[in-house]
mmCIF file of C-alpha atoms in Angstrom:
data_model
loop_
_atom_site.group_PDB
_atom_site.id
_atom_site.type_symbol
_atom_site.label_atom_id
_atom_site.label_comp_id
_atom_site.label_asym_id
_atom_site.label_seq_id
_atom_site.Cartn_x
_atom_site.Cartn_y
_atom_site.Cartn_z
ATOM 1 C CA UNK A 24 -8.985 34.835 -137.480
ATOM 2 C CA UNK A 25 -7.953 38.485 -137.593
ATOM 3 C CA UNK A 26 -8.783 38.705 -141.323
ATOM 4 C CA UNK A 27 -12.078 36.864 -140.856
ATOM 5 C CA UNK A 28 -13.175 39.255 -138.118
ATOM 6 C CA UNK A 29 -12.251 42.293 -140.189
ATOM 7 C CA UNK A 30 -14.127 40.945 -143.211
ATOM 8 C CA UNK A 31 -17.224 39.800 -141.328
ATOM 9 C CA UNK A 32 -17.592 42.420 -138.573
ATOM 10 C CA UNK A 33 -15.142 45.312 -139.019
ATOM 11 C CA UNK A 34 -17.365 47.541 -136.895
ATOM 12 C CA UNK A 35 -16.433 45.497 -133.810
ATOM 13 C CA UNK A 36 -12.802 46.606 -134.141
ATOM 14 C CA UNK A 37 -13.795 50.250 -134.578
ATOM 15 C CA UNK A 38 -16.143 50.154 -131.583
ATOM 16 C CA UNK A 39 -13.377 48.576 -129.506
ATOM 17 C CA UNK A 40 -10.913 51.338 -130.475
ATOM 18 C CA UNK A 41 -13.509 54.055 -129.921
ATOM 19 C CA UNK A 42 -14.298 52.697 -126.461
ATOM 20 C CA UNK A 43 -10.612 52.408 -125.539
ATOM 21 C CA UNK A 44 -9.674 55.942 -126.545
ATOM 22 C CA UNK A 45 -12.873 57.482 -125.161
ATOM 23 C CA UNK A 46 -12.138 55.852 -121.807
ATOM 24 C CA UNK A 47 -8.938 57.911 -121.598
ATOM 25 C CA UNK A 48 -11.110 61.012 -121.676
ATOM 26 C CA UNK A 49 -13.235 59.608 -118.849
ATOM 27 C CA UNK A 50 -10.115 59.596 -116.647
ATOM 28 C CA UNK A 51 -10.387 63.394 -116.378
ATOM 29 C CA UNK A 52 -13.887 63.076 -114.884
ATOM 30 C CA UNK A 53 -12.995 60.117 -112.659
ATOM 31 C CA UNK A 54 -9.941 62.014 -111.434
ATOM 32 C CA UNK A 55 -12.101 65.002 -110.569
ATOM 33 C CA UNK A 56 -14.459 62.794 -108.535
ATOM 34 C CA UNK A 57 -11.667 60.886 -106.750
ATOM 35 C CA UNK A 58 -9.679 63.980 -105.727
ATOM 36 C CA UNK A 59 -12.678 65.330 -103.812
ATOM 37 C CA UNK A 60 -11.812 62.879 -101.004
ATOM 38 C CA UNK A 61 -8.153 61.969 -101.551
ATOM 39 C CA UNK A 62 -5.023 63.878 -102.542
ATOM 40 C CA UNK A 63 -3.795 63.728 -106.154
ATOM 41 C CA UNK A 64 -0.781 61.620 -105.125
ATOM 42 C CA UNK A 65 -3.004 59.162 -103.232
ATOM 43 C CA UNK A 66 -5.407 58.817 -106.173
ATOM 44 C CA UNK A 67 -2.453 58.243 -108.523
ATOM 45 C CA UNK A 68 -0.945 55.638 -106.172
ATOM 46 C CA UNK A 69 -4.110 53.599 -105.710
ATOM 47 C CA UNK A 70 -4.944 53.802 -109.411
ATOM 48 C CA UNK A 71 -1.649 52.227 -110.400
ATOM 49 C CA UNK A 72 -1.394 49.904 -107.402
ATOM 50 C CA UNK A 73 -4.574 48.148 -108.536
ATOM 51 C CA UNK A 74 -3.481 48.349 -112.181
ATOM 52 C CA UNK A 75 -0.144 46.690 -111.317
ATOM 53 C CA UNK A 76 -1.991 43.772 -109.705
ATOM 54 C CA UNK A 77 -3.744 43.218 -113.040
ATOM 55 C CA UNK A 78 -0.823 43.971 -115.349
ATOM 56 C CA UNK A 79 1.678 41.519 -113.792
ATOM 57 C CA UNK A 80 -0.327 38.314 -114.519
ATOM 58 C CA UNK A 81 -1.306 39.802 -117.873
ATOM 59 C CA UNK A 82 2.372 40.302 -118.748
ATOM 60 C CA UNK A 83 3.252 36.773 -117.658
ATOM 61 C CA UNK A 84 0.497 35.440 -119.927
ATOM 62 C CA UNK A 85 0.937 37.693 -122.982
ATOM 63 C CA UNK A 86 4.742 37.823 -122.931
ATOM 64 C CA UNK A 87 5.718 34.523 -121.373
ATOM 65 C CA UNK A 88 9.476 34.096 -121.660
ATOM 66 C CA UNK A 89 9.886 37.632 -122.989
ATOM 67 C CA UNK A 90 12.862 39.862 -122.317
ATOM 68 C CA UNK A 91 12.932 41.596 -118.919
ATOM 69 C CA UNK A 92 14.983 44.615 -117.698
ATOM 70 C CA UNK A 93 18.405 43.881 -116.268
ATOM 71 C CA UNK A 94 21.461 45.790 -115.117
ATOM 72 C CA UNK A 95 21.672 49.377 -116.362
ATOM 73 C CA UNK A 96 18.358 48.987 -118.189
ATOM 74 C CA UNK A 97 16.625 49.613 -114.864
ATOM 75 C CA UNK A 98 17.657 53.262 -115.208
ATOM 76 C CA UNK A 99 15.436 53.510 -118.296
ATOM 77 C CA UNK A 100 12.580 51.788 -116.439
ATOM 78 C CA UNK A 101 12.949 54.254 -113.556
ATOM 79 C CA UNK A 102 12.807 57.200 -115.958
ATOM 80 C CA UNK A 103 9.636 55.762 -117.496
ATOM 81 C CA UNK A 104 8.064 55.349 -114.072
ATOM 82 C CA UNK A 105 9.123 58.845 -112.994
ATOM 83 C CA UNK A 106 7.951 60.771 -116.064
ATOM 84 C CA UNK A 107 4.882 58.863 -117.248
ATOM 85 C CA UNK A 108 3.455 57.423 -114.038
ATOM 86 C CA UNK A 109 4.594 59.455 -111.008
ATOM 87 C CA UNK A 110 5.109 63.063 -112.157
ATOM 88 C CA UNK A 111 2.591 63.052 -115.004
ATOM 89 C CA UNK A 112 -0.210 61.603 -112.910
ATOM 90 C CA UNK A 113 0.370 63.859 -109.908
ATOM 91 C CA UNK A 114 0.153 66.826 -112.294
ATOM 92 C CA UNK A 115 -2.814 65.227 -114.097
ATOM 93 C CA UNK A 116 -4.844 64.759 -110.919
ATOM 94 C CA UNK A 117 -4.007 68.235 -109.606
ATOM 95 C CA UNK A 118 -5.336 69.579 -112.917
ATOM 96 C CA UNK A 119 -8.384 67.294 -112.747
ATOM 97 C CA UNK A 120 -9.168 68.720 -109.303
ATOM 98 C CA UNK A 121 -8.323 72.405 -109.794
ATOM 99 C CA UNK A 122 -8.685 73.184 -113.523
ATOM 100 C CA UNK A 123 -11.750 73.017 -115.754
ATOM 101 C CA UNK A 124 -11.772 69.615 -117.486
ATOM 102 C CA UNK A 125 -12.559 71.253 -120.842
ATOM 103 C CA UNK A 126 -9.434 73.388 -120.545
ATOM 104 C CA UNK A 127 -7.050 70.673 -119.291
ATOM 105 C CA UNK A 128 -8.174 67.942 -121.705
ATOM 106 C CA UNK A 129 -7.861 70.182 -124.762
ATOM 107 C CA UNK A 130 -4.464 71.457 -123.628
ATOM 108 C CA UNK A 131 -3.088 67.953 -123.037
ATOM 109 C CA UNK A 132 -4.410 66.912 -126.464
ATOM 110 C CA UNK A 133 -1.530 68.873 -128.025
ATOM 111 C CA UNK A 134 0.932 66.248 -126.748
ATOM 112 C CA UNK A 135 1.534 64.218 -129.954
ATOM 113 C CA UNK A 136 3.177 67.127 -131.774
ATOM 114 C CA UNK A 137 5.596 67.783 -128.907
ATOM 115 C CA UNK A 138 6.404 64.056 -128.898
ATOM 116 C CA UNK A 139 7.277 64.215 -132.606
ATOM 117 C CA UNK A 140 9.585 67.198 -132.035
ATOM 118 C CA UNK A 141 11.307 65.673 -128.983
ATOM 119 C CA UNK A 142 11.776 62.428 -130.924
ATOM 120 C CA UNK A 143 13.638 64.434 -133.525
ATOM 121 C CA UNK A 144 15.824 66.155 -130.936
ATOM 122 C CA UNK A 145 16.679 63.130 -128.787
ATOM 123 C CA UNK A 146 16.190 60.102 -131.051
ATOM 124 C CA UNK A 147 17.419 61.771 -134.253
ATOM 125 C CA UNK A 148 14.127 61.091 -136.013
ATOM 126 C CA UNK A 149 13.607 63.421 -138.947
ATOM 127 C CA UNK A 150 11.782 66.652 -138.084
ATOM 128 C CA UNK A 151 9.752 67.622 -141.132
ATOM 129 C CA UNK A 152 8.084 70.845 -142.151
ATOM 130 C CA UNK A 153 4.777 69.222 -141.197
ATOM 131 C CA UNK A 154 6.091 68.648 -137.662
ATOM 132 C CA UNK A 155 7.007 72.316 -137.322
ATOM 133 C CA UNK A 156 3.706 73.558 -138.774
ATOM 134 C CA UNK A 157 1.800 71.132 -136.559
ATOM 135 C CA UNK A 158 3.695 72.298 -133.481
ATOM 136 C CA UNK A 159 2.947 75.958 -134.233
ATOM 137 C CA UNK A 160 -0.759 75.231 -134.765
ATOM 138 C CA UNK A 161 -1.036 73.047 -131.660
ATOM 139 C CA UNK A 162 0.813 75.554 -129.463
ATOM 140 C CA UNK A 163 -1.356 78.367 -130.812
ATOM 141 C CA UNK A 164 -4.455 76.370 -129.901
ATOM 142 C CA UNK A 165 -3.055 75.538 -126.465
ATOM 143 C CA UNK A 166 -2.259 79.233 -125.925
ATOM 144 C CA UNK A 167 -5.840 80.207 -126.779
ATOM 145 C CA UNK A 168 -7.211 77.529 -124.439
ATOM 146 C CA UNK A 169 -4.936 78.540 -121.556
ATOM 147 C CA UNK A 170 -5.643 82.277 -121.903
ATOM 148 C CA UNK A 171 -9.282 81.806 -122.971
ATOM 149 C CA UNK A 172 -8.583 84.575 -125.462
ATOM 150 C CA UNK A 173 -7.569 87.091 -122.784
ATOM 151 C CA UNK A 174 -3.971 87.793 -123.798
ATOM 152 C CA UNK A 175 -3.806 91.086 -121.884
ATOM 153 C CA UNK A 176 -4.612 89.358 -118.598
ATOM 154 C CA UNK A 177 -1.844 86.815 -119.215
ATOM 155 C CA UNK A 178 0.637 89.592 -119.998
ATOM 156 C CA UNK A 179 -0.254 91.413 -116.773
ATOM 157 C CA UNK A 180 -0.582 88.485 -114.361
ATOM 158 C CA UNK A 181 1.531 85.794 -116.028
ATOM 159 C CA UNK A 182 0.695 82.103 -116.097
ATOM 160 C CA UNK A 183 -1.421 80.823 -113.226
ATOM 161 C CA UNK A 184 0.054 77.984 -111.116
ATOM 162 C CA UNK A 185 -2.443 75.504 -112.565
ATOM 163 C CA UNK A 186 -1.307 76.436 -116.082
ATOM 164 C CA UNK A 187 2.257 75.535 -115.101
ATOM 165 C CA UNK A 188 0.957 72.220 -113.730
ATOM 166 C CA UNK A 189 -0.703 71.520 -117.080
ATOM 167 C CA UNK A 190 2.521 72.394 -118.875
ATOM 168 C CA UNK A 191 4.427 70.003 -116.579
ATOM 169 C CA UNK A 192 1.949 67.236 -117.431
ATOM 170 C CA UNK A 193 2.398 67.770 -121.168
ATOM 171 C CA UNK A 194 6.208 67.778 -120.944
ATOM 172 C CA UNK A 195 6.305 64.692 -118.685
ATOM 173 C CA UNK A 196 4.046 62.699 -121.006
ATOM 174 C CA UNK A 197 6.060 63.712 -124.047
ATOM 175 C CA UNK A 198 9.298 62.601 -122.344
ATOM 176 C CA UNK A 199 7.645 59.347 -121.279
ATOM 177 C CA UNK A 200 6.545 58.685 -124.845
ATOM 178 C CA UNK A 201 10.022 59.353 -126.252
ATOM 179 C CA UNK A 202 11.600 57.098 -123.626
ATOM 180 C CA UNK A 203 8.913 54.541 -124.432
ATOM 181 C CA UNK A 204 10.164 54.344 -128.011
ATOM 182 C CA UNK A 205 13.562 53.317 -126.652
ATOM 183 C CA UNK A 206 11.997 50.767 -124.291
ATOM 184 C CA UNK A 207 9.892 49.228 -127.063
ATOM 185 C CA UNK A 208 13.066 48.431 -128.988
ATOM 186 C CA UNK A 209 14.062 46.175 -126.077
ATOM 187 C CA UNK A 210 10.809 44.839 -124.602
ATOM 188 C CA UNK A 211 7.238 44.133 -125.619
ATOM 189 C CA UNK A 212 4.583 46.791 -125.023
ATOM 190 C CA UNK A 213 3.002 44.894 -122.130
ATOM 191 C CA UNK A 214 6.370 44.309 -120.438
ATOM 192 C CA UNK A 215 7.633 47.879 -120.685
ATOM 193 C CA UNK A 216 4.252 49.184 -119.522
ATOM 194 C CA UNK A 217 4.038 46.783 -116.568
ATOM 195 C CA UNK A 218 7.520 47.617 -115.322
ATOM 196 C CA UNK A 219 6.982 51.368 -115.789
ATOM 197 C CA UNK A 220 3.685 51.225 -113.908
ATOM 198 C CA UNK A 221 5.182 49.080 -111.130
ATOM 199 C CA UNK A 222 8.188 51.349 -110.592
ATOM 200 C CA UNK A 223 6.048 54.485 -110.855
ATOM 201 C CA UNK A 224 3.695 53.091 -108.206
ATOM 202 C CA UNK A 225 6.612 52.602 -105.823
ATOM 203 C CA UNK A 226 7.680 56.210 -106.457
ATOM 204 C CA UNK A 227 4.169 57.444 -105.688
ATOM 205 C CA UNK A 228 3.892 55.536 -102.401
ATOM 206 C CA UNK A 229 5.829 57.933 -100.099
ATOM 207 C CA UNK A 230 3.880 60.943 -101.395
ATOM 208 C CA UNK A 231 0.556 59.128 -100.978
ATOM 209 C CA UNK A 232 1.592 57.990 -97.473
ATOM 210 C CA UNK A 233 2.461 61.556 -96.408
ATOM 211 C CA UNK A 234 -0.677 63.084 -97.951
ATOM 212 C CA UNK A 235 -3.233 60.571 -96.713
ATOM 213 C CA UNK A 236 -4.495 59.690 -93.243
ATOM 214 C CA UNK A 237 -6.352 56.489 -92.283
ATOM 215 C CA UNK A 238 -9.438 58.607 -91.598
ATOM 216 C CA UNK A 239 -9.411 59.939 -95.167
ATOM 217 C CA UNK A 240 -9.284 56.401 -96.539
ATOM 218 C CA UNK A 241 -12.157 55.292 -94.302
ATOM 219 C CA UNK A 242 -14.285 58.312 -95.156
ATOM 220 C CA UNK A 243 -13.670 58.175 -98.916
ATOM 221 C CA UNK A 244 -16.966 57.663 -100.723
ATOM 222 C CA UNK A 245 -17.953 54.767 -102.950
ATOM 223 C CA UNK A 246 -17.817 57.227 -105.844
ATOM 224 C CA UNK A 247 -14.148 57.905 -105.063
ATOM 225 C CA UNK A 248 -13.186 54.232 -104.915
ATOM 226 C CA UNK A 249 -15.342 53.447 -107.940
ATOM 227 C CA UNK A 250 -13.596 56.203 -109.900
ATOM 228 C CA UNK A 251 -10.181 54.852 -108.906
ATOM 229 C CA UNK A 252 -11.137 51.300 -109.891
ATOM 230 C CA UNK A 253 -12.535 52.601 -113.195
ATOM 231 C CA UNK A 254 -9.174 54.219 -113.955
ATOM 232 C CA UNK A 255 -7.287 51.095 -112.859
ATOM 233 C CA UNK A 256 -9.329 48.445 -114.642
ATOM 234 C CA UNK A 257 -10.855 50.219 -117.641
ATOM 235 C CA UNK A 258 -8.550 53.142 -118.438
ATOM 236 C CA UNK A 259 -5.172 51.605 -117.562
ATOM 237 C CA UNK A 260 -5.625 47.898 -118.360
ATOM 238 C CA UNK A 261 -8.687 47.109 -120.487
ATOM 239 C CA UNK A 262 -8.144 50.055 -122.844
ATOM 240 C CA UNK A 263 -4.476 49.063 -123.232
ATOM 241 C CA UNK A 264 -5.478 45.563 -124.351
ATOM 242 C CA UNK A 265 -8.218 46.804 -126.695
ATOM 243 C CA UNK A 266 -6.074 49.511 -128.273
ATOM 244 C CA UNK A 267 -3.101 47.179 -128.723
ATOM 245 C CA UNK A 268 -5.320 44.531 -130.309
ATOM 246 C CA UNK A 269 -6.826 47.203 -132.539
ATOM 247 C CA UNK A 270 -3.359 48.181 -133.759
ATOM 248 C CA UNK A 271 -2.622 44.558 -134.615
ATOM 249 C CA UNK A 272 -5.894 44.273 -136.552
ATOM 250 C CA UNK A 273 -6.036 47.511 -138.570
ATOM 251 C CA UNK A 274 -2.540 48.987 -138.146
ATOM 252 C CA UNK A 275 -1.180 51.885 -136.114
ATOM 253 C CA UNK A 276 -1.942 54.560 -138.710
ATOM 254 C CA UNK A 277 -5.702 53.918 -138.688
ATOM 255 C CA UNK A 278 -5.841 53.172 -134.965
ATOM 256 C CA UNK A 279 -4.095 56.424 -134.058
ATOM 257 C CA UNK A 280 -6.969 58.405 -135.610
ATOM 258 C CA UNK A 281 -9.150 57.287 -132.713
ATOM 259 C CA UNK A 282 -6.847 59.068 -130.209
ATOM 260 C CA UNK A 283 -8.666 62.294 -131.097
ATOM 261 C CA UNK A 284 -11.721 60.890 -129.296
ATOM 262 C CA UNK A 285 -9.929 61.371 -125.946
ATOM 263 C CA UNK A 286 -10.378 65.166 -125.650
ATOM 264 C CA UNK A 287 -13.796 64.938 -127.297
ATOM 265 C CA UNK A 288 -15.074 62.425 -124.744
ATOM 266 C CA UNK A 289 -13.547 64.444 -121.877
ATOM 267 C CA UNK A 290 -15.273 67.639 -123.048
ATOM 268 C CA UNK A 291 -18.654 65.931 -123.532
ATOM 269 C CA UNK A 292 -18.503 64.196 -120.137
ATOM 270 C CA UNK A 293 -17.403 67.428 -118.415
ATOM 271 C CA UNK A 294 -20.392 69.246 -119.905
ATOM 272 C CA UNK A 295 -22.857 66.475 -119.007
ATOM 273 C CA UNK A 296 -21.581 65.422 -115.567
ATOM 274 C CA UNK A 297 -19.886 68.559 -114.234
ATOM 275 C CA UNK A 298 -21.899 71.239 -115.969
ATOM 276 C CA UNK A 299 -18.814 72.894 -117.463
ATOM 277 C CA UNK A 300 -19.351 75.370 -120.302
ATOM 278 C CA UNK A 301 -17.826 74.871 -123.732
ATOM 279 C CA UNK A 302 -17.024 78.354 -125.010
ATOM 280 C CA UNK A 303 -16.343 79.535 -128.543
ATOM 281 C CA UNK A 304 -12.761 80.201 -127.529
ATOM 282 C CA UNK A 305 -12.435 76.538 -126.490
ATOM 283 C CA UNK A 306 -13.789 75.473 -129.868
ATOM 284 C CA UNK A 307 -11.266 77.686 -131.688
ATOM 285 C CA UNK A 308 -8.406 76.359 -129.592
ATOM 286 C CA UNK A 309 -9.553 72.761 -130.020
ATOM 287 C CA UNK A 310 -9.690 73.106 -133.806
ATOM 288 C CA UNK A 311 -6.135 74.479 -133.872
ATOM 289 C CA UNK A 312 -4.867 71.745 -131.528
ATOM 290 C CA UNK A 313 -6.491 68.875 -133.439
ATOM 291 C CA UNK A 314 -5.430 70.329 -136.792
ATOM 292 C CA UNK A 315 -1.893 70.712 -135.505
ATOM 293 C CA UNK A 316 -1.847 67.148 -134.196
ATOM 294 C CA UNK A 317 -3.194 65.798 -137.496
ATOM 295 C CA UNK A 318 -0.705 67.757 -139.612
ATOM 296 C CA UNK A 319 2.254 67.348 -137.280
ATOM 297 C CA UNK A 320 2.003 63.594 -136.802
ATOM 298 C CA UNK A 321 0.969 62.544 -140.319
ATOM 299 C CA UNK A 322 3.611 60.473 -142.045
ATOM 300 C CA UNK A 323 4.416 60.332 -145.727
ATOM 301 C CA UNK A 324 2.782 57.419 -147.486
ATOM 302 C CA UNK A 325 5.826 56.932 -149.673
ATOM 303 C CA UNK A 326 9.430 56.381 -148.776
ATOM 304 C CA UNK A 327 10.592 54.217 -145.894
ATOM 305 C CA UNK A 328 7.303 52.488 -145.410
ATOM 306 C CA UNK A 329 8.477 49.746 -143.112
ATOM 307 C CA UNK A 330 10.302 52.078 -140.756
ATOM 308 C CA UNK A 331 7.330 54.434 -140.718
ATOM 309 C CA UNK A 332 4.930 51.668 -139.774
ATOM 310 C CA UNK A 333 7.220 50.479 -137.009
ATOM 311 C CA UNK A 334 7.586 53.999 -135.642
ATOM 312 C CA UNK A 335 3.823 54.534 -135.734
ATOM 313 C CA UNK A 336 3.316 51.327 -133.788
ATOM 314 C CA UNK A 337 5.758 52.349 -131.049
ATOM 315 C CA UNK A 338 4.127 55.786 -130.890
ATOM 316 C CA UNK A 339 0.657 54.330 -130.510
ATOM 317 C CA UNK A 340 1.022 51.418 -128.091
ATOM 318 C CA UNK A 341 2.731 53.572 -125.490
ATOM 319 C CA UNK A 342 -0.148 55.988 -125.080
ATOM 320 C CA UNK A 343 -2.540 53.882 -123.047
ATOM 321 C CA UNK A 344 -1.695 52.676 -119.548
ATOM 322 C CA UNK A 345 -0.446 55.926 -118.048
ATOM 323 C CA UNK A 346 -3.428 57.825 -119.382
#
């Protein structure tokens, strides 16, 4: 059936992947809307609370009888929940509220290169010259985006608090992705994601409880709750299914190309819906970031082909639900 679909209507698979990855960019806009009424921790909690309600039956259906965490493996699950769900999303929603979406989305787009480098440091994966070149290019682009070309102002005033929040988000997601590679050696993608989201939601609850009053929940607009449900249903669950199915149909290498649509969709939506400007300095930074990501994460076509394909798959399937 997979081959028949690819032969008859390959465009369906590409549209599905484009929609999935573009929806991750829409999370920046939805987060900006939702944090107008609720705190970042509350938005993160409700997003993943509703997502957990959908992911649990999905896991039981897609991975019936699959391996589940036990014993000391719960420590890994807790680290996944802490880095990729709790800390990353608190930082993400603070940035969505306080930083220009164009700036934050382009900065976070540099993540894949840092993931490749951390995988080399912690998982002993080979760090190639391409990884190093990609990291330098991506960091240069991120630096231009953060400073908006004003290096003197950065030297005099230092990094702004929101820039440090963005940096925290990038580091947390990179750690989550590296830990995810370990988890995917033990569990299926849907199982590791469901447990990480569930544990992360529990970690977010006390912060959401302290930051949110009943009056705030009652007064939250339909736009706020609609934005949260969009992130829960479309961004966290539906896009996960579509992207994972896309990987199975065309392979991780081709599917991962579509990840570059995330910052593009975020920038376009920010310009259309929030009226944010897209400056030449943003364009220069974006080109460096995307070039760095392309160079730094490209794998050799020859050599250990099977191991490369497996590694690409684990890299790709872990990117969705927490986004």
